[in-house]
Amino acid sequence: MTSTAVTAATSVSTIDPAHFRSVMRHLPTGVAAVCSTNPRTATPCGLIVGTFASLSLDPPWVTFSVARTSTSWPAIARNGHFAVSLLADGQQPVCTALAGKNPDKFRSLEWEMSAYGTPHIHGSLGWIDCTLLHQLDGGDHHLIIAAVRDITAAGSGDPLIFHGGRLGSFRETTAA
């Protein structure tokens, strides 16, 4: 199937977006903070994604999607470099701050500037410093592909998970 055929097939969908969301909410996702510095103001900027994933090991690439309506993404994209902080269980306040519309999202956050000039959120399980490679059309989202410049495991513990409209953690259980 060519990309033209895919575009034509998806443009006639009769699936209700609310129904689509209600089914997809059964799939848990990790929560990551994508942060950079606004090149116009030299201030930190960031957003939350629940779609972050590795795309390629060689070369090391990652991917995520961002809503076209995001007011933070344009500054991050203009910079071209960003860090992804892998949020840990207990970092719900970080998620709330970066998901909001407050222009000073970092005021209540503990963070430091990396050697690459990107904000790293304290308490995260790891950081991935990236360079933007591609921004592709993804319907009502942009599909982002980025090259990994550096990667650090910062801590241990459970990741922050989004599932069923709630933030929480993963707890391993074993069968009796």
mmCIF file of C-alpha atoms in Angstrom, residues 54-159:
data_model
loop_
_atom_site.group_PDB
_atom_site.id
_atom_site.type_symbol
_atom_site.label_atom_id
_atom_site.label_comp_id
_atom_site.label_asym_id
_atom_site.label_seq_id
_atom_site.Cartn_x
_atom_site.Cartn_y
_atom_site.Cartn_z
ATOM 1 C CA SER A 54 12.657 4.239 21.029
ATOM 2 C CA LEU A 55 12.524 4.058 17.246
ATOM 3 C CA SER A 56 15.959 2.776 16.239
ATOM 4 C CA LEU A 57 18.994 1.400 18.071
ATOM 5 C CA ASP A 58 21.448 2.043 15.217
ATOM 6 C CA PRO A 59 21.346 4.955 14.773
ATOM 7 C CA PRO A 60 19.851 5.787 18.176
ATOM 8 C CA TRP A 61 16.575 7.551 17.402
ATOM 9 C CA VAL A 62 13.448 8.218 19.468
ATOM 10 C CA THR A 63 9.926 9.222 18.551
ATOM 11 C CA PHE A 64 6.854 10.833 20.120
ATOM 12 C CA SER A 65 3.811 12.805 19.052
ATOM 13 C CA VAL A 66 2.753 16.335 19.943
ATOM 14 C CA ALA A 67 -0.698 17.868 19.485
ATOM 15 C CA ARG A 68 -0.822 20.462 16.716
ATOM 16 C CA THR A 69 -2.461 22.776 19.264
ATOM 17 C CA SER A 70 0.572 22.697 21.593
ATOM 18 C CA THR A 71 1.776 26.182 22.461
ATOM 19 C CA SER A 72 5.104 24.873 23.817
ATOM 20 C CA TRP A 73 6.207 22.731 20.880
ATOM 21 C CA PRO A 74 6.918 25.582 18.419
ATOM 22 C CA ALA A 75 9.650 27.018 20.694
ATOM 23 C CA ILE A 76 11.163 23.572 21.274
ATOM 24 C CA ALA A 77 11.145 22.868 17.528
ATOM 25 C CA ARG A 78 12.753 26.266 16.771
ATOM 26 C CA ASN A 79 15.574 25.424 19.151
ATOM 27 C CA GLY A 80 16.078 22.047 17.483
ATOM 28 C CA HIS A 81 17.539 20.457 20.629
ATOM 29 C CA PHE A 82 15.669 19.150 23.666
ATOM 30 C CA ALA A 83 15.959 16.760 26.586
ATOM 31 C CA VAL A 84 13.445 14.110 27.507
ATOM 32 C CA SER A 85 13.136 13.467 31.245
ATOM 33 C CA LEU A 86 11.638 10.051 31.976
ATOM 34 C CA LEU A 87 9.327 10.842 34.882
ATOM 35 C CA ALA A 88 9.249 8.650 37.979
ATOM 36 C CA ASP A 89 6.318 7.650 40.144
ATOM 37 C CA GLY A 90 5.687 10.557 42.495
ATOM 38 C CA GLN A 91 6.415 13.206 39.857
ATOM 39 C CA GLN A 92 2.745 13.903 39.198
ATOM 40 C CA PRO A 93 3.279 17.595 40.144
ATOM 41 C CA VAL A 94 5.925 17.854 37.391
ATOM 42 C CA CYS A 95 3.446 16.383 34.932
ATOM 43 C CA THR A 96 0.737 18.808 36.018
ATOM 44 C CA ALA A 97 3.052 21.832 35.789
ATOM 45 C CA LEU A 98 4.378 20.996 32.323
ATOM 46 C CA ALA A 99 0.972 19.965 30.959
ATOM 47 C CA GLY A 100 -0.551 23.307 31.934
ATOM 48 C CA LYS A 101 -0.739 26.599 30.046
ATOM 49 C CA ASN A 102 1.169 28.697 32.604
ATOM 50 C CA PRO A 103 3.905 30.629 30.758
ATOM 51 C CA ASP A 104 6.314 30.025 33.697
ATOM 52 C CA LYS A 105 5.920 26.240 33.953
ATOM 53 C CA PHE A 106 9.360 25.778 35.526
ATOM 54 C CA ARG A 107 8.859 28.106 38.504
ATOM 55 C CA SER A 108 7.859 25.294 40.875
ATOM 56 C CA LEU A 109 10.143 22.613 39.364
ATOM 57 C CA GLU A 110 13.585 21.441 40.395
ATOM 58 C CA TRP A 111 15.774 21.196 37.332
ATOM 59 C CA GLU A 112 19.248 21.893 36.014
ATOM 60 C CA MET A 113 20.694 22.828 32.663
ATOM 61 C CA SER A 114 22.543 19.965 30.974
ATOM 62 C CA ALA A 115 25.883 20.267 29.197
ATOM 63 C CA TYR A 116 23.817 20.464 25.993
ATOM 64 C CA GLY A 117 21.840 23.484 27.184
ATOM 65 C CA THR A 118 18.619 21.564 27.802
ATOM 66 C CA PRO A 119 16.646 21.347 31.059
ATOM 67 C CA HIS A 120 16.836 18.062 32.994
ATOM 68 C CA ILE A 121 14.081 17.532 35.574
ATOM 69 C CA HIS A 122 15.417 16.432 38.999
ATOM 70 C CA GLY A 123 14.113 13.101 40.283
ATOM 71 C CA SER A 124 13.594 11.620 36.810
ATOM 72 C CA LEU A 125 14.592 8.043 36.026
ATOM 73 C CA GLY A 126 16.732 9.189 33.120
ATOM 74 C CA TRP A 127 17.449 11.893 30.570
ATOM 75 C CA ILE A 128 17.796 11.678 26.830
ATOM 76 C CA ASP A 129 19.310 14.675 25.036
ATOM 77 C CA CYS A 130 18.085 14.865 21.442
ATOM 78 C CA THR A 131 18.352 16.729 18.156
ATOM 79 C CA LEU A 132 15.192 17.146 16.098
ATOM 80 C CA LEU A 133 15.403 15.235 12.792
ATOM 81 C CA HIS A 134 11.857 15.154 11.407
ATOM 82 C CA GLN A 135 8.441 16.604 12.139
ATOM 83 C CA LEU A 136 5.870 14.659 10.148
ATOM 84 C CA ASP A 137 2.130 14.981 9.650
ATOM 85 C CA GLY A 138 0.280 12.783 12.119
ATOM 86 C CA GLY A 139 -3.332 13.893 11.702
ATOM 87 C CA ASP A 140 -4.165 16.167 14.647
ATOM 88 C CA HIS A 141 -0.605 15.612 15.941
ATOM 89 C CA HIS A 142 2.949 16.036 14.714
ATOM 90 C CA LEU A 143 5.022 12.849 14.686
ATOM 91 C CA ILE A 144 8.515 13.723 15.915
ATOM 92 C CA ILE A 145 11.693 11.768 15.150
ATOM 93 C CA ALA A 146 14.875 12.788 16.963
ATOM 94 C CA ALA A 147 18.491 11.636 17.134
ATOM 95 C CA VAL A 148 19.868 10.806 20.582
ATOM 96 C CA ARG A 149 22.961 12.871 21.484
ATOM 97 C CA ASP A 150 23.381 11.560 25.026
ATOM 98 C CA ILE A 151 21.490 9.254 27.366
ATOM 99 C CA THR A 152 21.742 8.886 31.147
ATOM 100 C CA ALA A 153 20.078 6.558 33.633
ATOM 101 C CA ALA A 154 19.605 8.789 36.660
ATOM 102 C CA GLY A 155 17.736 6.762 39.214
ATOM 103 C CA SER A 156 15.819 3.667 40.060
ATOM 104 C CA GLY A 157 12.218 3.116 40.900
ATOM 105 C CA ASP A 158 8.936 2.885 39.080
ATOM 106 C CA PRO A 159 8.031 5.055 36.103
#
